[in-house]
mmCIF file with all atom_site columns, C-alpha atoms in Angstrom:
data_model
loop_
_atom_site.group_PDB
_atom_site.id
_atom_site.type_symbol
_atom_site.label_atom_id
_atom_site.label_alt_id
_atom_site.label_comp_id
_atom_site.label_asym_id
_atom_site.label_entity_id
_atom_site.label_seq_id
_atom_site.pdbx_PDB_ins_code
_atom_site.Cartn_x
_atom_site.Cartn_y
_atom_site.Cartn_z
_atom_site.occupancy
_atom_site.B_iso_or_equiv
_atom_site.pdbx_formal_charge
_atom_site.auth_seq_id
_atom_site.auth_comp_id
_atom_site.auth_asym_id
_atom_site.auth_atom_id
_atom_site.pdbx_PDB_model_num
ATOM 1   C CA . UNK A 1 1   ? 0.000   0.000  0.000  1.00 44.00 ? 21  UNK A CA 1
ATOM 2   C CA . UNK A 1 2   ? 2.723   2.411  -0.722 1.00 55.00 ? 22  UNK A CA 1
ATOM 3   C CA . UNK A 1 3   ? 1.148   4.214  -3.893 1.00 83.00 ? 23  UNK A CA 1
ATOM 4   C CA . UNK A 1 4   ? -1.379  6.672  -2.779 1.00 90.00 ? 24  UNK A CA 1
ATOM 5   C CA . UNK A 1 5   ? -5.008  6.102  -2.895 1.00 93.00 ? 25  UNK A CA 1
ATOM 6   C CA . UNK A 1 6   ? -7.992  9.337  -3.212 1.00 94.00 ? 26  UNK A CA 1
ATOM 7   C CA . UNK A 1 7   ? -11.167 9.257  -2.555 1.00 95.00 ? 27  UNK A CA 1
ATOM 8   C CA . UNK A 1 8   ? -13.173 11.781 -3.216 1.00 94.00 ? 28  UNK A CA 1
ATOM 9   C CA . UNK A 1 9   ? -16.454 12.186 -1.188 1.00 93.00 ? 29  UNK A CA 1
ATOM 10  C CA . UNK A 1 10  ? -19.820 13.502 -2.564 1.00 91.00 ? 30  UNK A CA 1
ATOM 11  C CA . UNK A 1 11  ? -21.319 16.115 0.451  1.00 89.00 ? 31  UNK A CA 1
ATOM 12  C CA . UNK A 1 12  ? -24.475 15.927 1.006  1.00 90.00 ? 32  UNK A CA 1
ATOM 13  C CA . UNK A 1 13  ? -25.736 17.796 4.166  1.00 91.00 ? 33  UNK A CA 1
ATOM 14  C CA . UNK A 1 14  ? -28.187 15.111 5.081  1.00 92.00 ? 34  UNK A CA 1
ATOM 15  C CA . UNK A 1 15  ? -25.503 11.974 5.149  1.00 91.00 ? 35  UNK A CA 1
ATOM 16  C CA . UNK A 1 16  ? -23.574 13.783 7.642  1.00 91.00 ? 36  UNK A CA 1
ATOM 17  C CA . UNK A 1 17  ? -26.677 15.464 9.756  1.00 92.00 ? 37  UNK A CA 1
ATOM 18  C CA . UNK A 1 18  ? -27.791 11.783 10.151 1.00 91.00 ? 38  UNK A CA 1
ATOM 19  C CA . UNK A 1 19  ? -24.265 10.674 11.515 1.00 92.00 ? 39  UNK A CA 1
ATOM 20  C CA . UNK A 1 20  ? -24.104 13.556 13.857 1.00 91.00 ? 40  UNK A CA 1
ATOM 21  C CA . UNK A 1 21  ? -27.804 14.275 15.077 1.00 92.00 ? 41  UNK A CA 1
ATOM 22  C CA . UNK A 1 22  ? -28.674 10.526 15.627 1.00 90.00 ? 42  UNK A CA 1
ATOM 23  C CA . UNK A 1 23  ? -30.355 9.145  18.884 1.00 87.00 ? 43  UNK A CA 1
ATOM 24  C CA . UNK A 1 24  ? -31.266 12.758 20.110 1.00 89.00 ? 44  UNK A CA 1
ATOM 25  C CA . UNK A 1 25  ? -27.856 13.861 20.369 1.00 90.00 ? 45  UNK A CA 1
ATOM 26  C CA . UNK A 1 26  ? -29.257 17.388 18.881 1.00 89.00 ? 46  UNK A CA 1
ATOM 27  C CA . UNK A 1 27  ? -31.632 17.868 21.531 1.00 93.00 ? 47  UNK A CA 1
ATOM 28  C CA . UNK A 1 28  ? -31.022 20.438 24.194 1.00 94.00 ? 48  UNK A CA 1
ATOM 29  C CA . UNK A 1 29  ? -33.592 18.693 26.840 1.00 96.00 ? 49  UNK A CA 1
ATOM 30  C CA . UNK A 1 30  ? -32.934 15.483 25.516 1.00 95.00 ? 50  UNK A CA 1
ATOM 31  C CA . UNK A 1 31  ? -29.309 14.670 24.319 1.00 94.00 ? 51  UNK A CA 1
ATOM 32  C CA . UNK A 1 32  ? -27.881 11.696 25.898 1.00 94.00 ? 52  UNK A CA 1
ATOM 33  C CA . UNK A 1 33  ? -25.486 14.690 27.737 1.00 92.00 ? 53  UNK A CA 1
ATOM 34  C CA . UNK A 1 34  ? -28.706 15.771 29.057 1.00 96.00 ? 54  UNK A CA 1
ATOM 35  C CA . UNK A 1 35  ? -31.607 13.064 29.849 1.00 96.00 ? 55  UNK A CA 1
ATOM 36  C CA . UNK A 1 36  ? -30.451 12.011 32.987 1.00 97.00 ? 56  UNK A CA 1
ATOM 37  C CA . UNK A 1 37  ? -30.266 15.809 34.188 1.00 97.00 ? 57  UNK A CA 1
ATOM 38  C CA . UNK A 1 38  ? -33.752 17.161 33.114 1.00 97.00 ? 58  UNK A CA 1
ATOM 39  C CA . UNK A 1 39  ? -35.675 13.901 34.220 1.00 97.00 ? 59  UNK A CA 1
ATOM 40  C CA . UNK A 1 40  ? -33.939 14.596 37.755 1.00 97.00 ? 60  UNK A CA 1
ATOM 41  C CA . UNK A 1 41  ? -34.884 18.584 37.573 1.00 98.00 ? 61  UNK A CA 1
ATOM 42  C CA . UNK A 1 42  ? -38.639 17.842 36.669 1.00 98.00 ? 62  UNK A CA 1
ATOM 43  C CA . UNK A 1 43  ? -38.363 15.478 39.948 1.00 98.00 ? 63  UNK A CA 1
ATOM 44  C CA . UNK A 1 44  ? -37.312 17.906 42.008 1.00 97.00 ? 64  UNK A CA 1
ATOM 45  C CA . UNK A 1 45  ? -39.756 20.388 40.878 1.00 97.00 ? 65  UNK A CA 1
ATOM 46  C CA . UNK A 1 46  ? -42.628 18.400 41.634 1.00 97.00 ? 66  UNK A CA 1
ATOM 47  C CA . UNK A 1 47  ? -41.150 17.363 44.850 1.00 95.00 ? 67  UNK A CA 1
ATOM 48  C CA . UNK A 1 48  ? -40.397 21.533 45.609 1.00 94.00 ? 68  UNK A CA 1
ATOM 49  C CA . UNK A 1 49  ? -43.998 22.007 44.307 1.00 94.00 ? 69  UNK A CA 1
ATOM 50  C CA . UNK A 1 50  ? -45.513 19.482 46.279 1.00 93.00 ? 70  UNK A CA 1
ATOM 51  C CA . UNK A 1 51  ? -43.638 20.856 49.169 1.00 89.00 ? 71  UNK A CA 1
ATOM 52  C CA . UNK A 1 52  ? -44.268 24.255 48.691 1.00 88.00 ? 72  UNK A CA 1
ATOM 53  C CA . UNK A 1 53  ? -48.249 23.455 48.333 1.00 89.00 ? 73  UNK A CA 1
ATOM 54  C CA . UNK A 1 54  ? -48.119 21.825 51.378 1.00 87.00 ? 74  UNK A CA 1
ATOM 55  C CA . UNK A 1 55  ? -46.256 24.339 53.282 1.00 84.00 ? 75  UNK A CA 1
ATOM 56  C CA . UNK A 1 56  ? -49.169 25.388 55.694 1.00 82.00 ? 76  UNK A CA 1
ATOM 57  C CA . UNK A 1 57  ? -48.864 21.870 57.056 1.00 82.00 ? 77  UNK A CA 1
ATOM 58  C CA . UNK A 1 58  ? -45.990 22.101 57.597 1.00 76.00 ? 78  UNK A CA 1
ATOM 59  C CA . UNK A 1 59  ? -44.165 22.864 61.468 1.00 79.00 ? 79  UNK A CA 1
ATOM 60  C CA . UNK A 1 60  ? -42.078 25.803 62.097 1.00 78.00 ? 80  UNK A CA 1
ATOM 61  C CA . UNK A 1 61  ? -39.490 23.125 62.565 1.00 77.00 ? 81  UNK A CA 1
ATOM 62  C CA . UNK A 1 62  ? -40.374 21.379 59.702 1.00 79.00 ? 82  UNK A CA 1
ATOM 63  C CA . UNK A 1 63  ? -39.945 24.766 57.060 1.00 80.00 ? 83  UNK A CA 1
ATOM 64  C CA . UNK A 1 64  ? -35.763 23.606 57.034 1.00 85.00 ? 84  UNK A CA 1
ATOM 65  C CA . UNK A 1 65  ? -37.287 20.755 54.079 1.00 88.00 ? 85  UNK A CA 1
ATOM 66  C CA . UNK A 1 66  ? -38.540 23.281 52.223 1.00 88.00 ? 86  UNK A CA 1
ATOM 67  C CA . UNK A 1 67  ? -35.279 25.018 51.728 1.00 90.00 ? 87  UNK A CA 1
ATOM 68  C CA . UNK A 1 68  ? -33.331 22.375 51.575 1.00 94.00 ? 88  UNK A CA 1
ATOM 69  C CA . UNK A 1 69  ? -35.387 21.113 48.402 1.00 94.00 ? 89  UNK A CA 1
ATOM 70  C CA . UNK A 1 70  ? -35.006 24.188 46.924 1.00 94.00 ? 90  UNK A CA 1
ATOM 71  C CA . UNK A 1 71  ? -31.307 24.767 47.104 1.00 97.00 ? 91  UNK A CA 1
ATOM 72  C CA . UNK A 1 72  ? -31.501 20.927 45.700 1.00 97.00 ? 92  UNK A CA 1
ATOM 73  C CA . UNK A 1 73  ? -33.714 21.795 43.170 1.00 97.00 ? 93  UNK A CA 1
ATOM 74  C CA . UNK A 1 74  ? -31.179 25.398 42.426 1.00 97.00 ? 94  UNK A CA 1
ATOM 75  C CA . UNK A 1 75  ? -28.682 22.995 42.411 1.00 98.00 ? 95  UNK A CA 1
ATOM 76  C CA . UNK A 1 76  ? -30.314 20.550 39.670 1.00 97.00 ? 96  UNK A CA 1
ATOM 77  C CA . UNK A 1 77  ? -31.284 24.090 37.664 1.00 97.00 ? 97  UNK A CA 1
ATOM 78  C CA . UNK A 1 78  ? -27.617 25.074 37.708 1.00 98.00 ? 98  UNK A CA 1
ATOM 79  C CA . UNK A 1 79  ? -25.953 21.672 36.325 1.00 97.00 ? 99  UNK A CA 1
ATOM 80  C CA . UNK A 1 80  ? -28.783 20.945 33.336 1.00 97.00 ? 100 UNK A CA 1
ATOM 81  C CA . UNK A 1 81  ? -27.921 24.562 32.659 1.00 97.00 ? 101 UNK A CA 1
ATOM 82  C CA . UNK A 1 82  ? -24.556 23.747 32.165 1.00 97.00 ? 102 UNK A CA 1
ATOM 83  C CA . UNK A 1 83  ? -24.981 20.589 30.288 1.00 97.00 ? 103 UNK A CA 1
ATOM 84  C CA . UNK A 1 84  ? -27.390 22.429 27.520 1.00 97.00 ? 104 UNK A CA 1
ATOM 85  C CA . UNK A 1 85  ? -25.147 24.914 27.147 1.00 97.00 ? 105 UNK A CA 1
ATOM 86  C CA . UNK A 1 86  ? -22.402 22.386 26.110 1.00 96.00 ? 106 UNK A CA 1
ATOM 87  C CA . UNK A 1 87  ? -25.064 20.776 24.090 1.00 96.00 ? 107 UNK A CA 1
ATOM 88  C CA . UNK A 1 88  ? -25.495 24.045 22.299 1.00 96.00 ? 108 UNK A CA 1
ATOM 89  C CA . UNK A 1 89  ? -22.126 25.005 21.639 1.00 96.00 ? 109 UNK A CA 1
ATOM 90  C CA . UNK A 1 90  ? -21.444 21.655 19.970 1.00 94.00 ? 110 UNK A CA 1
ATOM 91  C CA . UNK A 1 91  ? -24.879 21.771 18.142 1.00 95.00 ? 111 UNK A CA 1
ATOM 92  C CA . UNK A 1 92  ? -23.529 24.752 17.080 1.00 96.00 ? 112 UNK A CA 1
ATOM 93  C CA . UNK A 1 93  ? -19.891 23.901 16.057 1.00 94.00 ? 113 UNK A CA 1
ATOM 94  C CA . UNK A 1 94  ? -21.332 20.945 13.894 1.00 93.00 ? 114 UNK A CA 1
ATOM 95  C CA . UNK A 1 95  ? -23.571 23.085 12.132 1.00 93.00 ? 115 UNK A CA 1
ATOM 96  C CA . UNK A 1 96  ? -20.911 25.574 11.266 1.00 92.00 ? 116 UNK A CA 1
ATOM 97  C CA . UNK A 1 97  ? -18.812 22.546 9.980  1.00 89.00 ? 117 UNK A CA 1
ATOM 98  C CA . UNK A 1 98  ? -21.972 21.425 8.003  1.00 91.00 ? 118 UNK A CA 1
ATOM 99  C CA . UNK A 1 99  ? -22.188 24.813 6.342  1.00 91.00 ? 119 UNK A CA 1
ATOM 100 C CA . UNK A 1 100 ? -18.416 24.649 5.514  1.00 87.00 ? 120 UNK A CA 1
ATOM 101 C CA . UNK A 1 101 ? -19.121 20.966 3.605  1.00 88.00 ? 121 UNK A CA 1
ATOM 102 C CA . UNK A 1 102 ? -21.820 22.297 2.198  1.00 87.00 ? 122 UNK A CA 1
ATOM 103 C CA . UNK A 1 103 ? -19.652 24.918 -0.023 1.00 86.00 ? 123 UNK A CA 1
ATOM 104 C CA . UNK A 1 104 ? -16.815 22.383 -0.404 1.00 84.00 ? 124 UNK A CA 1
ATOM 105 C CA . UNK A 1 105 ? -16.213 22.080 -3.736 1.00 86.00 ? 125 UNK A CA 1
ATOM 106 C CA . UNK A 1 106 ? -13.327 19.837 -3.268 1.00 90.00 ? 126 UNK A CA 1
ATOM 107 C CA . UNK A 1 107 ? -13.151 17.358 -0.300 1.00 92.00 ? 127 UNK A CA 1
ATOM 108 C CA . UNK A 1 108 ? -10.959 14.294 -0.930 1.00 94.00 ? 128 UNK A CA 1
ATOM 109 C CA . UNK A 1 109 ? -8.664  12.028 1.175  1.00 95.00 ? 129 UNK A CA 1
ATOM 110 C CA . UNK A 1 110 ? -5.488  10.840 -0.160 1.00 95.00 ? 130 UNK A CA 1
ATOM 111 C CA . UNK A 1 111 ? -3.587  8.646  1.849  1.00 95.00 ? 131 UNK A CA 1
ATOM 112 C CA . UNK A 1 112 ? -0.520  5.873  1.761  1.00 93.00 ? 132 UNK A CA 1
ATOM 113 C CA . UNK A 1 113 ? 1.059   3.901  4.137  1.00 90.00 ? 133 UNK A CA 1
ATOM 114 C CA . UNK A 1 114 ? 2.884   6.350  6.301  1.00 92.00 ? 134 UNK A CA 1
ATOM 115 C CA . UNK A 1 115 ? 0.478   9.777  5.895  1.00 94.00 ? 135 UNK A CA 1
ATOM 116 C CA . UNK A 1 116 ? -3.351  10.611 5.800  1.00 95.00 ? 136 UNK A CA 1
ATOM 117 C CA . UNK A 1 117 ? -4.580  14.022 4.043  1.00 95.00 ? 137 UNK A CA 1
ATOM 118 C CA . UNK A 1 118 ? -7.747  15.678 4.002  1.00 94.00 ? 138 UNK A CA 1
ATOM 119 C CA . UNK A 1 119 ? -8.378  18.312 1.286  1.00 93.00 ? 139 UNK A CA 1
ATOM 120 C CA . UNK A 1 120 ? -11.469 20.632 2.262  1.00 90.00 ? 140 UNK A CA 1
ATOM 121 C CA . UNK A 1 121 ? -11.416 23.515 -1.023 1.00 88.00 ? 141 UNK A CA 1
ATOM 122 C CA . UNK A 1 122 ? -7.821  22.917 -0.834 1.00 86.00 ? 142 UNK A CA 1
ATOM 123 C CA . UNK A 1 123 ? -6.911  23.309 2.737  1.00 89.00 ? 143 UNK A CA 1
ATOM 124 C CA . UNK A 1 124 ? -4.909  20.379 3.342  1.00 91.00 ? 144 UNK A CA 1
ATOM 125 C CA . UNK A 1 125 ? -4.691  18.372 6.772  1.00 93.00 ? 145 UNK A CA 1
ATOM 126 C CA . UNK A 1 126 ? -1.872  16.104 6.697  1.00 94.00 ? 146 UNK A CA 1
ATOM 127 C CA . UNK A 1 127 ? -1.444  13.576 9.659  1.00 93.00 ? 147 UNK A CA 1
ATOM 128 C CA . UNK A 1 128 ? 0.890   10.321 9.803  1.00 93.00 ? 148 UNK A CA 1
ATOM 129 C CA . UNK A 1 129 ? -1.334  7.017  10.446 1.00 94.00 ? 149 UNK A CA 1
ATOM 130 C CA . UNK A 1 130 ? 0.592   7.155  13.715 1.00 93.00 ? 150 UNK A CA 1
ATOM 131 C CA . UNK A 1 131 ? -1.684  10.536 15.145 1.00 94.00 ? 151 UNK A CA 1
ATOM 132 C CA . UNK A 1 132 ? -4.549  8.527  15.302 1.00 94.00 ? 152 UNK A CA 1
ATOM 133 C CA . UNK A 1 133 ? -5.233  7.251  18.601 1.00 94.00 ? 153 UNK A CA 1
ATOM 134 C CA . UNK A 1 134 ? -8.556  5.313  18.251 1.00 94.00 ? 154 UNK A CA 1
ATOM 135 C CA . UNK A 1 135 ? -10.784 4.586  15.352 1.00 95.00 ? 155 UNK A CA 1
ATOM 136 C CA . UNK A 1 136 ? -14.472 3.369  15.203 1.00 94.00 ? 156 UNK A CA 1
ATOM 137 C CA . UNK A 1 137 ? -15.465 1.785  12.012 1.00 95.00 ? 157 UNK A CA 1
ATOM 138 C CA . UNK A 1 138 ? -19.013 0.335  11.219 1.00 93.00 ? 158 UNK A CA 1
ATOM 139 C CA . UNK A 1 139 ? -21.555 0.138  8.527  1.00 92.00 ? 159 UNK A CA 1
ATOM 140 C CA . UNK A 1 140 ? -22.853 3.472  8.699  1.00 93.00 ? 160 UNK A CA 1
ATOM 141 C CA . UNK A 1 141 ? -19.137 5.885  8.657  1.00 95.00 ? 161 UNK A CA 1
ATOM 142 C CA . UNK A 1 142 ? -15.791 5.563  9.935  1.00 96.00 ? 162 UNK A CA 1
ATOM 143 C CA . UNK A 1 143 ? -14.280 8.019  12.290 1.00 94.00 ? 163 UNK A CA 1
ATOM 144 C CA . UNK A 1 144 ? -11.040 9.069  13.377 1.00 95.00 ? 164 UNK A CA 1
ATOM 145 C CA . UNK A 1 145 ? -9.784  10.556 16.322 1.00 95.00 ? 165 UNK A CA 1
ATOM 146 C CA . UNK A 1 146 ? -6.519  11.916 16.794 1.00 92.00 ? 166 UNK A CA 1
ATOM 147 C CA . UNK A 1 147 ? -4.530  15.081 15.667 1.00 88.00 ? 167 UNK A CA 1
ATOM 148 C CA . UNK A 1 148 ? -7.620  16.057 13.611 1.00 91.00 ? 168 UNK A CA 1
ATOM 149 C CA . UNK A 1 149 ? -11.118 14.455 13.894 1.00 91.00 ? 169 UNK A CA 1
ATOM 150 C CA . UNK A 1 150 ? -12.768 13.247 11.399 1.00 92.00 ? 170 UNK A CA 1
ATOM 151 C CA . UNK A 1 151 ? -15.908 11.213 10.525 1.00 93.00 ? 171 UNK A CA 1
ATOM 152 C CA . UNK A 1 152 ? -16.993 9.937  7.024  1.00 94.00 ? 172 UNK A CA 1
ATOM 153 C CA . UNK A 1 153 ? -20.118 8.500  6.336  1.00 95.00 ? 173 UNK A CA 1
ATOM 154 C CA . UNK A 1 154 ? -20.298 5.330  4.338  1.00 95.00 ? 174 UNK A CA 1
ATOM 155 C CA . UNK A 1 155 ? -22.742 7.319  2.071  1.00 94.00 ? 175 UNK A CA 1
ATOM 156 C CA . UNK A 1 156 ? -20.686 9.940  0.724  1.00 94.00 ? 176 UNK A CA 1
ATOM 157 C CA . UNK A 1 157 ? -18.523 7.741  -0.928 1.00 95.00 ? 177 UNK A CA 1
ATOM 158 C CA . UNK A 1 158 ? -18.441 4.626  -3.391 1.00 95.00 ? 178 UNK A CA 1
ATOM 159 C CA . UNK A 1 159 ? -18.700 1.241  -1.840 1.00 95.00 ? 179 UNK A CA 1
ATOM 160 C CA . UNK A 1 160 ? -15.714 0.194  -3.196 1.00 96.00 ? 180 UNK A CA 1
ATOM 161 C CA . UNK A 1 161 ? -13.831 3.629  -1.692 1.00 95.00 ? 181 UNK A CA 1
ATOM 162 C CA . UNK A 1 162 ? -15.453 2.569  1.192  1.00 95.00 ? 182 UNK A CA 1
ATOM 163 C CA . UNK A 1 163 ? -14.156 -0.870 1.882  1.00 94.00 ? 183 UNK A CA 1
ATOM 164 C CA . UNK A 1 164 ? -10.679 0.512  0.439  1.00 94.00 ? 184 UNK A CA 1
ATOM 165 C CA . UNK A 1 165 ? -10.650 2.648  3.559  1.00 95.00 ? 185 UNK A CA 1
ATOM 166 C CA . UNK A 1 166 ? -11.177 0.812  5.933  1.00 95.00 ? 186 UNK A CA 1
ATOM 167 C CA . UNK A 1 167 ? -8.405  -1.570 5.059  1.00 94.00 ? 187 UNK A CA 1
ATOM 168 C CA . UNK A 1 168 ? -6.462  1.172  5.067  1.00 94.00 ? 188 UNK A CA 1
ATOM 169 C CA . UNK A 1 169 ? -7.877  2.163  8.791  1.00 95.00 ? 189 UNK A CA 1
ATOM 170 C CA . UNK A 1 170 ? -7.413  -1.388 9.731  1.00 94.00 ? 190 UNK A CA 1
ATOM 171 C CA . UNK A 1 171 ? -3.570  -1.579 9.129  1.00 93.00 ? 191 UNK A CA 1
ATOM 172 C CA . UNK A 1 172 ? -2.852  1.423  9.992  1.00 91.00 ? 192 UNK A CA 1
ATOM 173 C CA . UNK A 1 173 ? -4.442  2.574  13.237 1.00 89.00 ? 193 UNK A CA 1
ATOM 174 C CA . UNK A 1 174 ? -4.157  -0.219 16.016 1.00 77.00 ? 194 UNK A CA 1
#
């Protein structure tokens, strides 16, 4: 595999948006960043409303629970506050890169056995096979992780570019 191999990838928005926004991971309430922390904010709501409702039957001594739950439920507020921001800035940050694909009028890979390029309208990325620390392959894309990131979906590319790089992933990434 010393002679160098391209591939060039057809963009289409959707391929990618797929890849990216799948299983919720778009959602600001419900992103698997953010499930766990808005099902445990709505329970401490009701809990704080229940509370609050019942405040009149509540002792003097007793009124302690009712700030406590709501310094919990503050508390909850705060970190799924936190989490949906993160959510939005990468929602954000993909879309950007979506845009950027979507004017691509070039966007190839050329690789061999030592080195791995990326062209995006001629801005090259050049990374040895060595950069890569982990790589997930399946039947939907293959992405990379290393230096650069980098995710292609099995879609925007031939079959038989397909298979061709992920031999090439396969020897070269362990």
């Amino acid at each position: 595999m010393s002679d160098e191999k391209v591939i060039r990838l057809n963009v289409n928005r959707k391929d990618f948006e797929e890849i990216y926004f799948k299983g919720n991971q778009g959602s600001l309430f419900f992103s698997p960043t953010t499930k766990s922390k808005t099902i445990i904010t709505i329970i401490v709501a009701l809990i704080f409303f229940i509370t609050f409702c019942l405040k009149g039957n509540l002792s003097q001594e007793s009124f302690g629970v009712l700030y406590f739950i709501s310094f919990v439920f503050l508390l909850c507020a705060v970190y799924l506050s936190v989490a949906i921001n993160k959510v939005s800035r990468w929602k954000k940050e993909v879309n950007r890169y979506l845009k950027s694909l979507e004017k691509a009028g070039i966007y190839e890979i050329r690789f061999n056995s030592e080195t791995f390029n990326v062209n995006l309208n001629d801005q090259h990325e050049l990374s040895t096979w060595k950069e890569f620390t982990t790589a997930d392959i399946n039947e939907d894309y293959i992405s990379l992780e290393g230096k650069y990131n980098y995710m292609f979906p099995q879609k925007s590319m031939t079959k038989q570019d397909y298979n061709i790089l992920i031999q090439a992933v396969k020897k070269n990434i362990k």
